[in-house]
Coordinates of C-alpha atoms in Angstrom, one line a residue:
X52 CA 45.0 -55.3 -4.7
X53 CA 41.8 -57.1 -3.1
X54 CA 41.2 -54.3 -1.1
X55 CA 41.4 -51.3 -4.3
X56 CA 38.8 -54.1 -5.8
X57 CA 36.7 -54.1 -2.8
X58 CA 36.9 -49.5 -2.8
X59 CA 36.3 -49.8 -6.5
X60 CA 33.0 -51.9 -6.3
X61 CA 32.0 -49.9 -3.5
X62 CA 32.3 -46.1 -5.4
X63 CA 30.4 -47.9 -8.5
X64 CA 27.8 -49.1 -6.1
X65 CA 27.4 -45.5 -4.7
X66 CA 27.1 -44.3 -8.2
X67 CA 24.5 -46.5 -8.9
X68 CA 22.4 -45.3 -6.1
X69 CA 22.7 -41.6 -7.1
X70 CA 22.0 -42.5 -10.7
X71 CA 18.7 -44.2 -9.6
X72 CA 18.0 -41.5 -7.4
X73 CA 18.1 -39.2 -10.1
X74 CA 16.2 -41.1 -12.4
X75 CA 13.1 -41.7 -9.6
X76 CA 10.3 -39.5 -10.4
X77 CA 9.7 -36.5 -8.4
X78 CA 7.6 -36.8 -5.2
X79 CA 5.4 -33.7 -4.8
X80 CA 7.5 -31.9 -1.8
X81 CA 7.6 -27.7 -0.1
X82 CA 10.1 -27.1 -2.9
X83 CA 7.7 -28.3 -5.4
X84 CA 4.9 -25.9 -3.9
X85 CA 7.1 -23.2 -3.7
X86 CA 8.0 -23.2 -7.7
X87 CA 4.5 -23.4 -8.1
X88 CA 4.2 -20.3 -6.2
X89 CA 7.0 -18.2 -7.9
X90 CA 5.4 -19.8 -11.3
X91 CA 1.9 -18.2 -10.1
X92 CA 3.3 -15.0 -9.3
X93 CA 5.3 -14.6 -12.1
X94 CA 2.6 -15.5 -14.5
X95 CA -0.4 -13.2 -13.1
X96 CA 1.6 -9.6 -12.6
X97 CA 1.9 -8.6 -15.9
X98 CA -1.6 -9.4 -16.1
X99 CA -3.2 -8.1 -13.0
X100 CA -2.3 -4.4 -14.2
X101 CA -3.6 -4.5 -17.5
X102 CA -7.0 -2.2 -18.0
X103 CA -8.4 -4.5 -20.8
X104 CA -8.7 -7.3 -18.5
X105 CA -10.4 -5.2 -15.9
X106 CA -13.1 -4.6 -18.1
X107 CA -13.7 -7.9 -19.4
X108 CA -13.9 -9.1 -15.8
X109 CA -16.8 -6.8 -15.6
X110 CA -18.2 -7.2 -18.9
X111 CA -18.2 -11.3 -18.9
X112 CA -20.8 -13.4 -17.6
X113 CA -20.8 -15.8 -15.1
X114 CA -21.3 -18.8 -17.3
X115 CA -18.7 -17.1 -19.8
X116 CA -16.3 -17.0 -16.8
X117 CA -17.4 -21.2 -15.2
X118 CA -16.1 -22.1 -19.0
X119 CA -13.1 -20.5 -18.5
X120 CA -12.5 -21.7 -15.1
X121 CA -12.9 -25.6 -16.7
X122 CA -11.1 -24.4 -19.6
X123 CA -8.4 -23.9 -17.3
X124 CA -8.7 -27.0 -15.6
X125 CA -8.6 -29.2 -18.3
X126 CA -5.9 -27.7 -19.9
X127 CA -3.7 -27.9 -16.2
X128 CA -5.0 -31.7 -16.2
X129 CA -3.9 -32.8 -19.6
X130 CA -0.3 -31.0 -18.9
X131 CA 0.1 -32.5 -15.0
X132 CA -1.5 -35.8 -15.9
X133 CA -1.0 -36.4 -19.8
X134 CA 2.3 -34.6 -20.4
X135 CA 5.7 -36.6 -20.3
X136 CA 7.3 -32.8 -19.6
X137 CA 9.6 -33.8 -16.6
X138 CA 9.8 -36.7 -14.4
X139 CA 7.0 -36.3 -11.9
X140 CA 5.4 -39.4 -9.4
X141 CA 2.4 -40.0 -10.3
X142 CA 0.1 -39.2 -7.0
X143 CA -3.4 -38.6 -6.6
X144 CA -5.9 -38.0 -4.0
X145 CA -9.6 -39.2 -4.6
X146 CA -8.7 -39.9 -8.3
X147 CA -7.1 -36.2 -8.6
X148 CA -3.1 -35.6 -9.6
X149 CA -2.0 -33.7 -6.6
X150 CA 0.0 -31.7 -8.4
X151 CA -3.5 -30.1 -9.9
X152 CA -4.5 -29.6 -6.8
X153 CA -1.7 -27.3 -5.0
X154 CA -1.4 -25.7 -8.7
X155 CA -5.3 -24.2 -8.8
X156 CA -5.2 -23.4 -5.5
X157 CA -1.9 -21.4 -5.2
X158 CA -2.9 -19.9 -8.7
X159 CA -6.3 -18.8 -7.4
X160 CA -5.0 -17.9 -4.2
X161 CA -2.4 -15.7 -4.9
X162 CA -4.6 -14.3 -8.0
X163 CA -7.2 -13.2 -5.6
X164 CA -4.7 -11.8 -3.1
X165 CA -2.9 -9.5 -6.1
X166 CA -6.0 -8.6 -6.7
X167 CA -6.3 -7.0 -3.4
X168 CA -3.0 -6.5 -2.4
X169 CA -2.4 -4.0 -5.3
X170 CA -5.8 -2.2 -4.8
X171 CA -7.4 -3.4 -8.3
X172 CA -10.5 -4.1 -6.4
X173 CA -10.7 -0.4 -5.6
X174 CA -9.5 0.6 -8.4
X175 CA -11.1 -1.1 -11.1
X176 CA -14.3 -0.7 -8.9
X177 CA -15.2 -4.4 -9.0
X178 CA -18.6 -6.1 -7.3
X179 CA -17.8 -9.2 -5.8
X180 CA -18.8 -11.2 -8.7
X181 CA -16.6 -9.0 -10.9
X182 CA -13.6 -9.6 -8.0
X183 CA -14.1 -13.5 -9.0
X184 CA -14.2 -12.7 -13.0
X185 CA -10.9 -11.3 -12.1
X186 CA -9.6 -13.6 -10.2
X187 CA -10.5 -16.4 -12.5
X188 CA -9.0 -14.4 -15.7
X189 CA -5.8 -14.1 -14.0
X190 CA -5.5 -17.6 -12.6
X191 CA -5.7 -19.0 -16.0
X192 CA -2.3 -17.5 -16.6
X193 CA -1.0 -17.9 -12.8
X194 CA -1.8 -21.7 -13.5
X195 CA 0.2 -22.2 -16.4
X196 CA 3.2 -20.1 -15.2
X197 CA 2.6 -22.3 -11.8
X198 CA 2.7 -25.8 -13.8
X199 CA 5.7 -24.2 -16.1
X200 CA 7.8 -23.6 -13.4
X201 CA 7.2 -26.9 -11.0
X202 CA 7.7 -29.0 -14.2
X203 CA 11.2 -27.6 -15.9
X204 CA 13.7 -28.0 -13.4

């Protein structure tokens, strides 16, 4: 009998470790960085090949386009930091979430790569500073499908 006791209190102790380890927030890890990725990609095809965006790329100036970039930013810092959507550790580097950081800079990565991957560059016949219109315009939806993605699990 003392020894079912003593299995018993041992199971229910295991349980309590994979319960807490459940409930801890989620460090930022690879897997983490590759949702964000598929999240990114997802998010800026359907965009990359639409015409209208092409033009406004070209049309929009660069202030127009800096506002949109910090438009972006704030909006990717009030979900990451600010949100309670999922349970995510709270870890920053020089008083930035991390988690903002990997997400611009996958989003804008793969944005820019798309952009030339798919020959839109050529065939939108951007100048450089219409390449980073582009890039930007995209990013703001590759950013939300990237912070979308790492967040529900």
């Amino acid at each position: 009998m003392e020894r079912q006791l003593e299995e018993l209190y041992s199971s229910i102790q295991e349980l309590k470790k994979e319960n807490e380890k459940r409930k801890a927030p989620d460090q930022l890890g690879w897997d983490d960085i590759a949702q964000e990725i598929i999240g990114a990609v997802t998010f800026a095809l359907p965009f990359l090949f639409t015409a209208e965006l092409w033009e406004i790329a070209k049309d929009i100036s660069v202030e127009r386009s800096i506002a949109v970039l910090l438009m972006t930013l704030g909006v990717a810092y009030l979900f990451i930091a600010k949100s309670r959507i999922g349970n995510l550790k709270r870890e920053e580097l020089f008083h930035i979430p991390k988690r903002l950081l990997t997400v611009t800079g996958i989003a804008y990565l793969i944005s820019a790569v798309l952009i030339y991957v798919y020959g839109i560059n050529n065939l939108a016949d951007f100048t450089p500073g219409q390449y980073i219109n582009a890039t930007i315009l995209i990013s703001t939806f590759a950013v939300i499908g990237a912070i979308t993605v790492d967040m529900v699990k």
